[in-house]
């Protein structure tokens, strides 16, 4: 296949980040693509096996200007936030947290899961909010796996996490045109992804696929060229994918730590407010993560 006929604008290799109990593979933000549609952050957690007594402890920390999306294949995570939400997420369900003007949350392994140990595997993403919604009121919603549309093709099972795709609509309230699906494929199964959205990407969670005949290896994100169908075919082993994208963002975004905004000044305000502990508190928790020492936010 010649370069000009490639289905990909870019193939993004993730970099590794350590969050304590295990490492994550981070594909977004990256170069040359900071975003794909409104997706501005994409972390693949695990797969990892935690020994009895071991667990994930992400202490209370803040967000502005975005929504967080947690989707698990294995394991359980307890979400708690400054609105008073206390929600355990299990495989196949969705936790959607709208930070808007500001929210604080923690993510921990539930005590009973920590006691027995076990596997953890999932995807965490940030969705940048449109400029008109960056200062919206914070909120949290949970959607059980049974509430999410299932889409089937021969040897293919898709779960629609966010937005609209393949004639189905997710119940999760979103702020801009978006699609996000988890896909399980049997060996040699195939399907066609239509050009419904200007920006699209395929991420291989496990296994490998070909996209219009071009190989996309495991734990790699392929950003697709717009405007045409792409034929996705699994190799001789099962494959698990995430499909994501949507309409382009309405302008660039600054990213600093857990803050996303179209305004550099707004990020500086959030930094000051967090260090003064004026952004809220997770009920029952006294720990918090200080802002890391970094250079000021930049494009």
Tab-separated table of C-alpha atoms in Angstrom:
chain	number	residue	atom	x	y	z
A	1	UNK	CA	0.000	0.000	0.000
A	2	UNK	CA	1.434	3.340	-0.970
A	3	UNK	CA	1.609	6.251	1.447
A	4	UNK	CA	-0.986	8.215	-0.517
A	5	UNK	CA	-3.546	5.417	-0.169
A	6	UNK	CA	-3.113	4.933	3.576
A	7	UNK	CA	-6.355	5.165	5.585
A	8	UNK	CA	-4.425	6.926	8.360
A	9	UNK	CA	-3.497	10.560	8.782
A	10	UNK	CA	-1.219	9.386	11.608
A	11	UNK	CA	-0.523	6.328	13.756
A	12	UNK	CA	0.000	7.320	17.388
A	13	UNK	CA	2.220	5.233	19.662
A	14	UNK	CA	1.248	5.745	23.315
A	15	UNK	CA	3.671	6.769	26.024
A	16	UNK	CA	3.676	5.159	29.453
A	17	UNK	CA	2.558	6.953	32.600
A	18	UNK	CA	2.780	5.497	36.122
A	19	UNK	CA	-0.251	6.067	38.384
A	20	UNK	CA	1.018	4.000	41.311
A	21	UNK	CA	-0.670	0.594	41.319
A	22	UNK	CA	-0.029	0.090	37.594
A	23	UNK	CA	0.962	1.908	34.435
A	24	UNK	CA	-1.232	3.400	31.725
A	25	UNK	CA	-0.660	3.865	28.016
A	26	UNK	CA	-1.505	7.463	26.971
A	27	UNK	CA	-2.348	8.118	23.299
A	28	UNK	CA	-3.879	11.602	23.584
A	29	UNK	CA	-2.772	14.337	23.705
A	30	UNK	CA	-0.025	13.523	21.233
A	31	UNK	CA	1.771	14.870	18.197
A	32	UNK	CA	0.651	15.637	15.578
A	33	UNK	CA	-2.868	15.251	17.046
A	34	UNK	CA	-3.737	16.808	20.412
A	35	UNK	CA	-7.403	15.888	19.902
A	36	UNK	CA	-9.656	13.608	17.857
A	37	UNK	CA	-13.072	15.218	17.737
A	38	UNK	CA	-13.654	16.458	21.307
A	39	UNK	CA	-11.451	13.708	22.821
A	40	UNK	CA	-8.444	15.429	24.361
A	41	UNK	CA	-7.110	12.695	26.636
A	42	UNK	CA	-7.037	8.911	26.160
A	43	UNK	CA	-5.558	6.560	28.771
A	44	UNK	CA	-5.475	2.765	28.548
A	45	UNK	CA	-5.251	1.338	32.081
A	46	UNK	CA	-3.699	-2.113	32.411
A	47	UNK	CA	-4.372	-4.890	31.935
A	48	UNK	CA	-2.899	-5.504	35.367
A	49	UNK	CA	-3.429	-7.956	38.207
A	50	UNK	CA	-3.459	-6.482	41.708
A	51	UNK	CA	-2.384	-8.675	44.606
A	52	UNK	CA	-4.650	-8.959	47.675
A	53	UNK	CA	-4.283	-5.730	49.657
A	54	UNK	CA	-3.133	-3.761	46.620
A	55	UNK	CA	-5.307	-1.190	44.896
A	56	UNK	CA	-5.620	2.078	43.020
A	57	UNK	CA	-5.734	5.260	45.105
A	58	UNK	CA	-6.128	8.427	43.049
A	59	UNK	CA	-6.570	11.050	45.779
A	60	UNK	CA	-9.001	13.963	45.391
A	61	UNK	CA	-8.036	16.221	42.490
A	62	UNK	CA	-9.850	18.885	40.421
A	63	UNK	CA	-10.999	19.330	36.816
A	64	UNK	CA	-12.403	22.195	34.760
A	65	UNK	CA	-13.653	22.537	31.177
A	66	UNK	CA	-14.125	18.856	30.372
A	67	UNK	CA	-16.069	15.664	31.001
A	68	UNK	CA	-14.378	12.460	32.140
A	69	UNK	CA	-15.457	9.052	30.845
A	70	UNK	CA	-14.526	5.776	32.553
A	71	UNK	CA	-15.163	2.427	30.853
A	72	UNK	CA	-13.905	-0.874	32.287
A	73	UNK	CA	-13.302	-4.301	30.768
A	74	UNK	CA	-12.236	-5.869	34.089
A	75	UNK	CA	-12.185	-4.781	37.728
A	76	UNK	CA	-14.095	-2.183	39.729
A	77	UNK	CA	-13.426	1.455	40.676
A	78	UNK	CA	-15.157	3.595	43.308
A	79	UNK	CA	-15.854	7.156	42.146
A	80	UNK	CA	-16.536	9.857	44.755
A	81	UNK	CA	-16.830	13.585	44.073
A	82	UNK	CA	-17.520	17.006	45.558
A	83	UNK	CA	-21.190	16.803	44.531
A	84	UNK	CA	-21.619	13.903	46.958
A	85	UNK	CA	-21.655	11.223	44.256
A	86	UNK	CA	-20.467	7.791	45.396
A	87	UNK	CA	-20.652	5.301	42.546
A	88	UNK	CA	-18.914	2.015	41.891
A	89	UNK	CA	-18.294	1.309	38.215
A	90	UNK	CA	-18.205	-2.249	36.899
A	91	UNK	CA	-17.280	-3.655	33.458
A	92	UNK	CA	-19.450	-2.476	30.581
A	93	UNK	CA	-21.011	0.471	32.448
A	94	UNK	CA	-20.197	4.169	32.025
A	95	UNK	CA	-19.307	6.880	34.524
A	96	UNK	CA	-19.644	10.346	32.917
A	97	UNK	CA	-18.555	13.312	35.039
A	98	UNK	CA	-19.037	16.841	33.712
A	99	UNK	CA	-16.471	19.103	35.367
A	100	UNK	CA	-17.641	22.365	33.787
A	101	UNK	CA	-16.681	25.275	36.058
A	102	UNK	CA	-15.041	22.881	38.501
A	103	UNK	CA	-15.356	19.582	40.324
A	104	UNK	CA	-13.172	17.485	42.639
A	105	UNK	CA	-13.144	13.676	42.661
A	106	UNK	CA	-11.236	10.616	43.792
A	107	UNK	CA	-10.922	7.148	42.273
A	108	UNK	CA	-10.074	4.170	44.430
A	109	UNK	CA	-10.275	0.404	44.472
A	110	UNK	CA	-13.311	-0.560	46.610
A	111	UNK	CA	-12.366	-2.145	49.971
A	112	UNK	CA	-13.805	-5.593	49.192
A	113	UNK	CA	-12.045	-5.709	45.816
A	114	UNK	CA	-8.786	-4.543	47.410
A	115	UNK	CA	-9.018	-7.294	50.002
A	116	UNK	CA	-9.260	-10.102	47.460
A	117	UNK	CA	-7.173	-8.544	44.659
A	118	UNK	CA	-7.889	-9.102	40.990
A	119	UNK	CA	-7.633	-7.728	37.491
A	120	UNK	CA	-8.092	-4.128	36.375
A	121	UNK	CA	-8.382	-3.078	32.750
A	122	UNK	CA	-10.121	-0.137	31.132
A	123	UNK	CA	-10.070	3.159	29.284
A	124	UNK	CA	-10.301	6.655	30.744
A	125	UNK	CA	-10.868	9.620	28.478
A	126	UNK	CA	-11.471	13.356	28.720
A	127	UNK	CA	-13.931	15.069	26.415
A	128	UNK	CA	-13.317	18.805	26.006
A	129	UNK	CA	-16.500	20.849	26.361
A	130	UNK	CA	-17.543	23.428	23.741
A	131	UNK	CA	-16.525	26.956	24.684
A	132	UNK	CA	-20.145	27.853	25.453
A	133	UNK	CA	-20.311	25.001	28.004
A	134	UNK	CA	-16.891	25.234	29.635
A	135	UNK	CA	-18.379	26.942	32.717
A	136	UNK	CA	-21.503	24.774	32.948
A	137	UNK	CA	-22.594	23.429	36.335
A	138	UNK	CA	-20.727	20.256	37.301
A	139	UNK	CA	-22.684	16.990	37.262
A	140	UNK	CA	-22.245	13.225	37.412
A	141	UNK	CA	-24.169	10.377	35.799
A	142	UNK	CA	-23.837	6.606	35.813
A	143	UNK	CA	-25.225	4.309	33.126
A	144	UNK	CA	-25.446	0.561	33.609
A	145	UNK	CA	-24.212	-1.710	30.826
A	146	UNK	CA	-27.796	-2.818	30.117
A	147	UNK	CA	-28.777	0.780	29.235
A	148	UNK	CA	-26.171	1.149	26.479
A	149	UNK	CA	-27.048	0.137	22.898
A	150	UNK	CA	-25.515	-3.083	21.605
A	151	UNK	CA	-24.726	-3.319	17.888
A	152	UNK	CA	-24.027	-6.637	16.176
A	153	UNK	CA	-22.499	-7.813	12.921
A	154	UNK	CA	-21.187	-11.314	12.093
A	155	UNK	CA	-18.455	-11.983	14.646
A	156	UNK	CA	-18.634	-8.401	15.942
A	157	UNK	CA	-20.189	-6.956	19.098
A	158	UNK	CA	-20.153	-3.186	19.666
A	159	UNK	CA	-21.326	-1.219	22.698
A	160	UNK	CA	-22.175	2.435	22.077
A	161	UNK	CA	-20.749	4.402	24.991
A	162	UNK	CA	-21.321	7.973	23.796
A	163	UNK	CA	-23.108	9.796	21.003
A	164	UNK	CA	-24.611	8.366	17.836
A	165	UNK	CA	-23.331	5.631	15.520
A	166	UNK	CA	-24.683	2.865	13.297
A	167	UNK	CA	-28.233	4.186	13.745
A	168	UNK	CA	-28.141	3.985	17.559
A	169	UNK	CA	-27.941	6.684	20.262
A	170	UNK	CA	-26.326	6.408	23.701
A	171	UNK	CA	-28.362	7.623	26.707
A	172	UNK	CA	-25.370	9.592	28.041
A	173	UNK	CA	-25.948	13.347	27.758
A	174	UNK	CA	-23.183	14.916	25.666
A	175	UNK	CA	-22.406	18.479	24.571
A	176	UNK	CA	-21.249	18.110	20.956
A	177	UNK	CA	-21.392	15.644	18.028
A	178	UNK	CA	-19.437	12.604	19.192
A	179	UNK	CA	-19.168	8.824	18.909
A	180	UNK	CA	-17.401	6.316	21.163
A	181	UNK	CA	-17.735	2.543	20.938
A	182	UNK	CA	-16.155	-0.540	22.490
A	183	UNK	CA	-15.808	-3.323	19.913
A	184	UNK	CA	-15.078	-7.032	20.361
A	185	UNK	CA	-14.202	-9.014	17.226
A	186	UNK	CA	-13.837	-12.718	16.646
A	187	UNK	CA	-10.851	-13.883	14.562
A	188	UNK	CA	-11.112	-12.729	10.922
A	189	UNK	CA	-14.393	-10.862	11.558
A	190	UNK	CA	-14.933	-7.593	9.678
A	191	UNK	CA	-17.108	-4.478	9.609
A	192	UNK	CA	-17.214	-1.117	7.838
A	193	UNK	CA	-16.896	2.190	9.707
A	194	UNK	CA	-18.739	4.882	7.719
A	195	UNK	CA	-17.588	8.518	7.411
A	196	UNK	CA	-20.326	9.962	9.652
A	197	UNK	CA	-17.882	12.251	11.467
A	198	UNK	CA	-15.068	14.449	10.235
A	199	UNK	CA	-12.598	13.167	12.818
A	200	UNK	CA	-12.310	9.463	13.635
A	201	UNK	CA	-9.791	7.137	15.237
A	202	UNK	CA	-9.363	3.428	15.943
A	203	UNK	CA	-7.495	2.233	19.049
A	204	UNK	CA	-6.472	-1.420	19.396
A	205	UNK	CA	-6.924	-2.445	23.018
A	206	UNK	CA	-5.974	-6.075	22.429
A	207	UNK	CA	-5.021	-7.964	19.295
A	208	UNK	CA	-4.499	-6.370	15.911
A	209	UNK	CA	-6.590	-5.437	12.895
A	210	UNK	CA	-6.136	-4.253	9.356
A	211	UNK	CA	-7.773	-1.006	8.278
A	212	UNK	CA	-8.298	-0.924	4.509
A	213	UNK	CA	-5.578	-3.551	4.394
A	214	UNK	CA	-3.053	-1.632	6.545
A	215	UNK	CA	-1.983	-3.210	9.841
A	216	UNK	CA	-2.804	-1.495	13.130
A	217	UNK	CA	-0.930	-3.233	15.919
A	218	UNK	CA	-1.932	-3.698	19.557
A	219	UNK	CA	-2.181	-0.598	21.799
A	220	UNK	CA	-1.890	1.790	18.869
A	221	UNK	CA	-4.241	4.586	17.760
A	222	UNK	CA	-4.821	5.149	14.066
A	223	UNK	CA	-6.268	8.579	13.208
A	224	UNK	CA	-8.351	8.088	10.091
A	225	UNK	CA	-8.467	10.231	6.981
A	226	UNK	CA	-11.922	11.828	6.633
A	227	UNK	CA	-14.592	11.251	4.053
A	228	UNK	CA	-14.605	7.550	3.237
A	229	UNK	CA	-15.647	4.119	4.503
A	230	UNK	CA	-12.940	2.061	6.163
A	231	UNK	CA	-12.971	-1.724	6.273
A	232	UNK	CA	-11.746	-3.100	9.613
A	233	UNK	CA	-10.739	-6.772	9.741
A	234	UNK	CA	-9.485	-8.744	12.749
A	235	UNK	CA	-6.415	-10.930	12.480
A	236	UNK	CA	-6.302	-14.635	13.305
A	237	UNK	CA	-6.916	-13.898	17.007
A	238	UNK	CA	-9.744	-12.033	18.759
A	239	UNK	CA	-9.428	-8.251	18.782
A	240	UNK	CA	-10.783	-5.531	21.051
A	241	UNK	CA	-11.020	-1.949	19.772
A	242	UNK	CA	-12.246	1.490	20.731
A	243	UNK	CA	-13.734	3.681	18.002
A	244	UNK	CA	-13.849	7.398	18.773
A	245	UNK	CA	-14.219	10.844	17.292
A	246	UNK	CA	-16.725	13.515	16.386
A	247	UNK	CA	-16.896	17.083	15.182
A	248	UNK	CA	-13.689	19.137	15.532
A	249	UNK	CA	-13.342	21.308	18.624
A	250	UNK	CA	-14.407	24.945	18.299
A	251	UNK	CA	-10.886	26.293	18.751
A	252	UNK	CA	-7.683	25.267	20.466
A	253	UNK	CA	-7.467	24.271	24.118
A	254	UNK	CA	-4.850	24.841	26.779
A	255	UNK	CA	-4.032	21.813	28.934
A	256	UNK	CA	-2.361	22.020	32.310
A	257	UNK	CA	-2.425	18.998	34.630
A	258	UNK	CA	-6.153	18.186	35.070
A	259	UNK	CA	-7.392	21.489	33.664
A	260	UNK	CA	-8.619	22.078	30.100
A	261	UNK	CA	-9.758	25.485	28.867
A	262	UNK	CA	-9.889	27.776	25.844
A	263	UNK	CA	-8.463	30.478	28.174
A	264	UNK	CA	-4.980	30.479	29.671
A	265	UNK	CA	-6.208	32.935	32.315
A	266	UNK	CA	-8.979	30.544	33.368
A	267	UNK	CA	-6.425	27.802	33.990
A	268	UNK	CA	-4.364	30.156	36.135
A	269	UNK	CA	-7.509	30.979	38.151
A	270	UNK	CA	-8.194	27.285	38.673
A	271	UNK	CA	-4.637	26.643	39.839
A	272	UNK	CA	-4.919	29.408	42.429
A	273	UNK	CA	-8.329	28.214	43.608
A	274	UNK	CA	-7.181	24.617	43.984
A	275	UNK	CA	-4.082	25.439	45.992
A	276	UNK	CA	-6.301	27.554	48.282
A	277	UNK	CA	-8.664	24.546	48.530
A	278	UNK	CA	-11.579	26.607	47.212
A	279	UNK	CA	-12.843	24.200	44.521
A	280	UNK	CA	-14.759	21.841	46.778
A	281	UNK	CA	-14.091	18.703	48.790
A	282	UNK	CA	-14.945	15.030	48.491
A	283	UNK	CA	-17.096	14.220	51.554
A	284	UNK	CA	-15.218	12.085	54.071
A	285	UNK	CA	-11.804	12.524	52.435
A	286	UNK	CA	-9.064	14.853	53.670
A	287	UNK	CA	-6.258	13.978	51.235
A	288	UNK	CA	-5.672	16.036	48.110
A	289	UNK	CA	-3.120	16.191	45.296
A	290	UNK	CA	-1.123	19.453	45.049
A	291	UNK	CA	-0.527	20.975	41.643
A	292	UNK	CA	2.680	19.556	40.166
A	293	UNK	CA	5.551	21.893	39.525
A	294	UNK	CA	5.441	22.538	35.784
A	295	UNK	CA	5.882	25.324	33.334
A	296	UNK	CA	2.813	27.513	32.656
A	297	UNK	CA	0.201	26.096	30.299
A	298	UNK	CA	1.020	26.475	26.622
A	299	UNK	CA	-0.570	25.628	23.333
